């Protein structure tokens, strides 16, 4: 239950990230740095998709389905799902702003 206390913070930080996407895109950066920063936003999505494999590793290699993981760790899965959705929203907002910025400068 303690992990669910982090959900409002994740939602607020995602809203802040979406609001600041234009300012983030306007700063000059190297292409590699921008790519790496955007890939970190996709990390919770990858973790959510592979969570059952990580839990299986923690249970000494036992085969655990993704649905069993939701029964074992419901609050972790909920927090991870909200974090993945928030990261996806911020990623989409930043990519949109980068695309419109590139259209203005070309």
Tab-separated table of N, CA and C in Angstrom, residues 11-93:
chain	number	residue	atom	x	y	z
A	11	UNK	N	1.838	11.179	-11.246
A	11	UNK	CA	0.892	11.898	-12.108
A	11	UNK	C	1.251	13.381	-12.178
A	12	UNK	N	1.591	13.978	-11.046
A	12	UNK	CA	1.965	15.395	-11.047
A	12	UNK	C	3.254	15.639	-11.828
A	13	UNK	N	4.229	14.763	-11.663
A	13	UNK	CA	5.479	14.931	-12.411
A	13	UNK	C	5.272	14.724	-13.910
A	14	UNK	N	4.367	13.828	-14.279
A	14	UNK	CA	4.068	13.638	-15.701
A	14	UNK	C	3.394	14.870	-16.286
A	15	UNK	N	2.469	15.447	-15.537
A	15	UNK	CA	1.816	16.673	-16.013
A	15	UNK	C	2.833	17.791	-16.177
A	16	UNK	N	3.764	17.883	-15.248
A	16	UNK	CA	4.823	18.894	-15.354
A	16	UNK	C	5.710	18.633	-16.574
A	17	UNK	N	6.034	17.361	-16.811
A	17	UNK	CA	6.860	17.018	-17.967
A	17	UNK	C	6.188	17.321	-19.287
A	18	UNK	N	4.881	17.078	-19.357
A	18	UNK	CA	4.142	17.386	-20.594
A	18	UNK	C	4.079	18.892	-20.798
A	19	UNK	N	3.840	19.639	-19.707
A	19	UNK	CA	3.776	21.093	-19.819
A	19	UNK	C	5.104	21.710	-20.243
A	20	UNK	N	6.204	21.132	-19.790
A	20	UNK	CA	7.523	21.696	-20.080
A	20	UNK	C	8.176	21.105	-21.324
A	21	UNK	N	7.454	20.330	-22.101
A	21	UNK	CA	8.035	19.663	-23.271
A	21	UNK	C	8.542	20.677	-24.299
A	22	UNK	N	7.825	21.766	-24.492
A	22	UNK	CA	8.256	22.775	-25.476
A	22	UNK	C	9.572	23.412	-25.043
A	23	UNK	N	9.664	23.762	-23.773
A	23	UNK	CA	10.896	24.358	-23.266
A	23	UNK	C	12.055	23.356	-23.352
A	24	UNK	N	11.758	22.078	-23.097
A	24	UNK	CA	12.785	21.034	-23.192
A	24	UNK	C	13.281	20.891	-24.628
A	25	UNK	N	12.368	20.968	-25.591
A	25	UNK	CA	12.742	20.789	-26.992
A	25	UNK	C	13.491	22.002	-27.544
A	26	UNK	N	13.270	23.174	-26.983
A	26	UNK	CA	13.924	24.384	-27.499
A	26	UNK	C	15.389	24.493	-27.106
A	27	UNK	N	15.818	23.768	-26.076
A	27	UNK	CA	17.218	23.835	-25.675
A	27	UNK	C	18.093	23.076	-26.665
A	28	UNK	N	19.227	23.659	-27.048
A	28	UNK	CA	20.117	22.946	-27.980
A	28	UNK	C	20.787	21.759	-27.293
A	29	UNK	N	20.846	20.630	-28.012
A	29	UNK	CA	21.434	19.406	-27.472
A	29	UNK	C	22.123	18.641	-28.571
A	30	UNK	N	22.956	17.708	-28.146
A	30	UNK	CA	23.517	16.752	-29.080
A	30	UNK	C	22.476	15.676	-29.349
A	31	UNK	N	22.519	15.123	-30.511
A	31	UNK	CA	21.526	14.121	-30.897
A	31	UNK	C	21.600	12.871	-30.027
A	32	UNK	N	22.818	12.449	-29.676
A	32	UNK	CA	22.979	11.258	-28.845
A	32	UNK	C	22.410	11.488	-27.448
A	33	UNK	N	22.663	12.636	-26.885
A	33	UNK	CA	22.131	12.958	-25.559
A	33	UNK	C	20.615	12.994	-25.541
A	34	UNK	N	20.036	13.559	-26.591
A	34	UNK	CA	18.579	13.613	-26.691
A	34	UNK	C	17.997	12.217	-26.789
A	35	UNK	N	18.624	11.368	-27.591
A	35	UNK	CA	18.138	10.000	-27.746
A	35	UNK	C	18.211	9.247	-26.426
A	36	UNK	N	19.308	9.398	-25.713
A	36	UNK	CA	19.446	8.707	-24.435
A	36	UNK	C	18.433	9.208	-23.412
A	37	UNK	N	18.179	10.503	-23.395
A	37	UNK	CA	17.187	11.054	-22.461
A	37	UNK	C	15.793	10.544	-22.783
A	38	UNK	N	15.483	10.404	-24.063
A	38	UNK	CA	14.165	9.903	-24.435
A	38	UNK	C	14.030	8.404	-24.153
A	39	UNK	N	15.123	7.665	-24.287
A	39	UNK	CA	15.069	6.228	-24.006
A	39	UNK	C	14.840	5.944	-22.525
A	40	UNK	N	15.310	6.820	-21.652
A	40	UNK	CA	15.069	6.598	-20.230
A	40	UNK	C	13.587	6.693	-19.886
A	41	UNK	N	12.829	7.432	-20.682
A	41	UNK	CA	11.386	7.512	-20.445
A	41	UNK	C	10.677	6.213	-20.815
A	42	UNK	N	11.294	5.418	-21.676
A	42	UNK	CA	10.700	4.141	-22.078
A	42	UNK	C	11.101	3.000	-21.154
A	43	UNK	N	12.002	3.234	-20.220
A	43	UNK	CA	12.471	2.178	-19.320
A	43	UNK	C	11.355	1.575	-18.460
A	44	UNK	N	10.433	2.369	-17.890
A	44	UNK	CA	9.351	1.743	-17.114
A	44	UNK	C	8.444	0.844	-17.963
A	45	UNK	N	8.295	1.165	-19.231
A	45	UNK	CA	7.489	0.318	-20.113
A	45	UNK	C	8.161	-1.034	-20.284
A	46	UNK	N	9.465	-1.017	-20.518
A	46	UNK	CA	10.207	-2.271	-20.665
A	46	UNK	C	10.184	-3.071	-19.367
A	47	UNK	N	10.291	-2.401	-18.245
A	47	UNK	CA	10.252	-3.083	-16.959
A	47	UNK	C	8.882	-3.699	-16.699
A	48	UNK	N	7.835	-2.993	-17.064
A	48	UNK	CA	6.484	-3.518	-16.875
A	48	UNK	C	6.247	-4.755	-17.726
A	49	UNK	N	6.746	-4.738	-18.954
A	49	UNK	CA	6.542	-5.871	-19.855
A	49	UNK	C	7.323	-7.100	-19.387
A	50	UNK	N	8.494	-6.897	-18.818
A	50	UNK	CA	9.341	-8.021	-18.413
A	50	UNK	C	9.291	-8.300	-16.915
A	51	UNK	N	8.323	-7.764	-16.221
A	51	UNK	CA	8.253	-7.925	-14.774
A	51	UNK	C	8.103	-9.385	-14.359
A	52	UNK	N	7.373	-10.166	-15.125
A	52	UNK	CA	7.191	-11.576	-14.765
A	52	UNK	C	8.510	-12.354	-14.863
A	53	UNK	N	9.361	-11.974	-15.795
A	53	UNK	CA	10.667	-12.645	-15.899
A	53	UNK	C	11.576	-12.268	-14.733
A	54	UNK	N	11.507	-11.013	-14.303
A	54	UNK	CA	12.304	-10.585	-13.157
A	54	UNK	C	11.821	-11.300	-11.898
A	55	UNK	N	10.509	-11.398	-11.721
A	55	UNK	CA	9.972	-12.115	-10.558
A	55	UNK	C	10.346	-13.593	-10.623
A	56	UNK	N	10.331	-14.183	-11.800
A	56	UNK	CA	10.754	-15.573	-11.944
A	56	UNK	C	12.207	-15.765	-11.565
A	57	UNK	N	13.043	-14.817	-11.917
A	57	UNK	CA	14.453	-14.881	-11.529
A	57	UNK	C	14.602	-14.792	-10.015
A	58	UNK	N	13.807	-13.924	-9.396
A	58	UNK	CA	13.868	-13.796	-7.941
A	58	UNK	C	13.360	-15.045	-7.226
A	59	UNK	N	12.480	-15.786	-7.872
A	59	UNK	CA	11.983	-17.037	-7.306
A	59	UNK	C	12.776	-18.234	-7.810
A	60	UNK	N	14.073	-18.050	-7.984
A	60	UNK	CA	15.029	-19.095	-8.355
A	60	UNK	C	14.685	-19.783	-9.666
A	61	UNK	N	14.327	-19.012	-10.651
A	61	UNK	CA	14.135	-19.536	-11.997
A	61	UNK	C	12.795	-20.188	-12.254
A	62	UNK	N	11.864	-20.031	-11.367
A	62	UNK	CA	10.548	-20.631	-11.593
A	62	UNK	C	9.803	-19.848	-12.656
A	63	UNK	N	8.963	-20.547	-13.371
A	63	UNK	CA	8.182	-19.924	-14.433
A	63	UNK	C	6.948	-19.256	-13.829
A	64	UNK	N	6.889	-17.936	-13.934
A	64	UNK	CA	5.779	-17.169	-13.377
A	64	UNK	C	5.135	-16.390	-14.512
A	65	UNK	N	3.824	-16.490	-14.626
A	65	UNK	CA	3.140	-15.734	-15.682
A	65	UNK	C	2.998	-14.276	-15.255
A	66	UNK	N	2.674	-13.452	-16.236
A	66	UNK	CA	2.532	-12.029	-15.950
A	66	UNK	C	1.351	-11.802	-15.015
A	67	UNK	N	0.279	-12.571	-15.181
A	67	UNK	CA	-0.902	-12.403	-14.323
A	67	UNK	C	-0.607	-12.813	-12.889
A	68	UNK	N	0.225	-13.828	-12.703
A	68	UNK	CA	0.615	-14.205	-11.347
A	68	UNK	C	1.411	-13.089	-10.682
A	69	UNK	N	2.175	-12.374	-11.461
A	69	UNK	CA	2.937	-11.256	-10.912
A	69	UNK	C	2.005	-10.165	-10.396
A	70	UNK	N	0.891	-9.952	-11.089
A	70	UNK	CA	-0.063	-8.944	-10.606
A	70	UNK	C	-0.717	-9.372	-9.301
A	71	UNK	N	-0.885	-10.679	-9.098
A	71	UNK	CA	-1.423	-11.156	-7.821
A	71	UNK	C	-0.384	-11.082	-6.710
A	72	UNK	N	0.877	-11.327	-7.042
A	72	UNK	CA	1.928	-11.299	-6.026
A	72	UNK	C	2.269	-9.872	-5.586
A	73	UNK	N	2.366	-8.966	-6.543
A	73	UNK	CA	2.797	-7.594	-6.272
A	73	UNK	C	1.810	-6.592	-6.876
A	74	UNK	N	0.596	-6.511	-6.368
A	74	UNK	CA	-0.391	-5.628	-7.016
A	74	UNK	C	-0.025	-4.146	-6.945
A	75	UNK	N	0.519	-3.696	-5.822
A	75	UNK	CA	0.841	-2.266	-5.724
A	75	UNK	C	2.036	-1.907	-6.588
A	76	UNK	N	3.009	-2.810	-6.687
A	76	UNK	CA	4.155	-2.558	-7.554
A	76	UNK	C	3.721	-2.489	-9.011
A	77	UNK	N	2.846	-3.398	-9.414
A	77	UNK	CA	2.367	-3.399	-10.795
A	77	UNK	C	1.550	-2.136	-11.078
A	78	UNK	N	0.727	-1.716	-10.114
A	78	UNK	CA	-0.066	-0.498	-10.302
A	78	UNK	C	0.834	0.728	-10.444
A	79	UNK	N	1.812	0.847	-9.554
A	79	UNK	CA	2.731	1.984	-9.633
A	79	UNK	C	3.542	1.948	-10.921
A	80	UNK	N	3.966	0.768	-11.315
A	80	UNK	CA	4.750	0.634	-12.540
A	80	UNK	C	3.906	0.940	-13.774
A	81	UNK	N	2.637	0.548	-13.763
A	81	UNK	CA	1.751	0.848	-14.889
A	81	UNK	C	1.502	2.353	-15.008
A	82	UNK	N	1.293	3.021	-13.881
A	82	UNK	CA	1.092	4.477	-13.913
A	82	UNK	C	2.370	5.171	-14.359
A	83	UNK	N	3.510	4.704	-13.883
A	83	UNK	CA	4.786	5.288	-14.281
A	83	UNK	C	5.056	5.073	-15.764
A	84	UNK	N	4.719	3.882	-16.278
A	84	UNK	CA	4.907	3.610	-17.700
A	84	UNK	C	4.004	4.499	-18.553
A	85	UNK	N	2.761	4.674	-18.128
A	85	UNK	CA	1.841	5.551	-18.869
A	85	UNK	C	2.315	6.996	-18.826
A	86	UNK	N	2.808	7.429	-17.672
A	86	UNK	CA	3.318	8.797	-17.545
A	86	UNK	C	4.543	9.002	-18.422
A	87	UNK	N	5.442	8.031	-18.428
A	87	UNK	CA	6.619	8.130	-19.279
A	87	UNK	C	6.251	8.169	-20.753
A	88	UNK	N	5.234	7.391	-21.125
A	88	UNK	CA	4.780	7.387	-22.510
A	88	UNK	C	4.182	8.739	-22.901
A	89	UNK	N	3.434	9.349	-21.998
A	89	UNK	CA	2.866	10.673	-22.281
A	89	UNK	C	3.951	11.732	-22.434
A	90	UNK	N	4.921	11.735	-21.536
A	90	UNK	CA	6.007	12.717	-21.619
A	90	UNK	C	6.842	12.471	-22.873
A	91	UNK	N	7.096	11.205	-23.183
A	91	UNK	CA	7.844	10.864	-24.395
A	91	UNK	C	7.118	11.354	-25.646
A	92	UNK	N	5.815	11.138	-25.705
A	92	UNK	CA	5.039	11.600	-26.866
A	92	UNK	C	5.042	13.119	-26.966
A	93	UNK	N	4.907	13.802	-25.833
A	93	UNK	CA	4.905	15.269	-25.852
A	93	UNK	C	6.256	15.811	-26.304
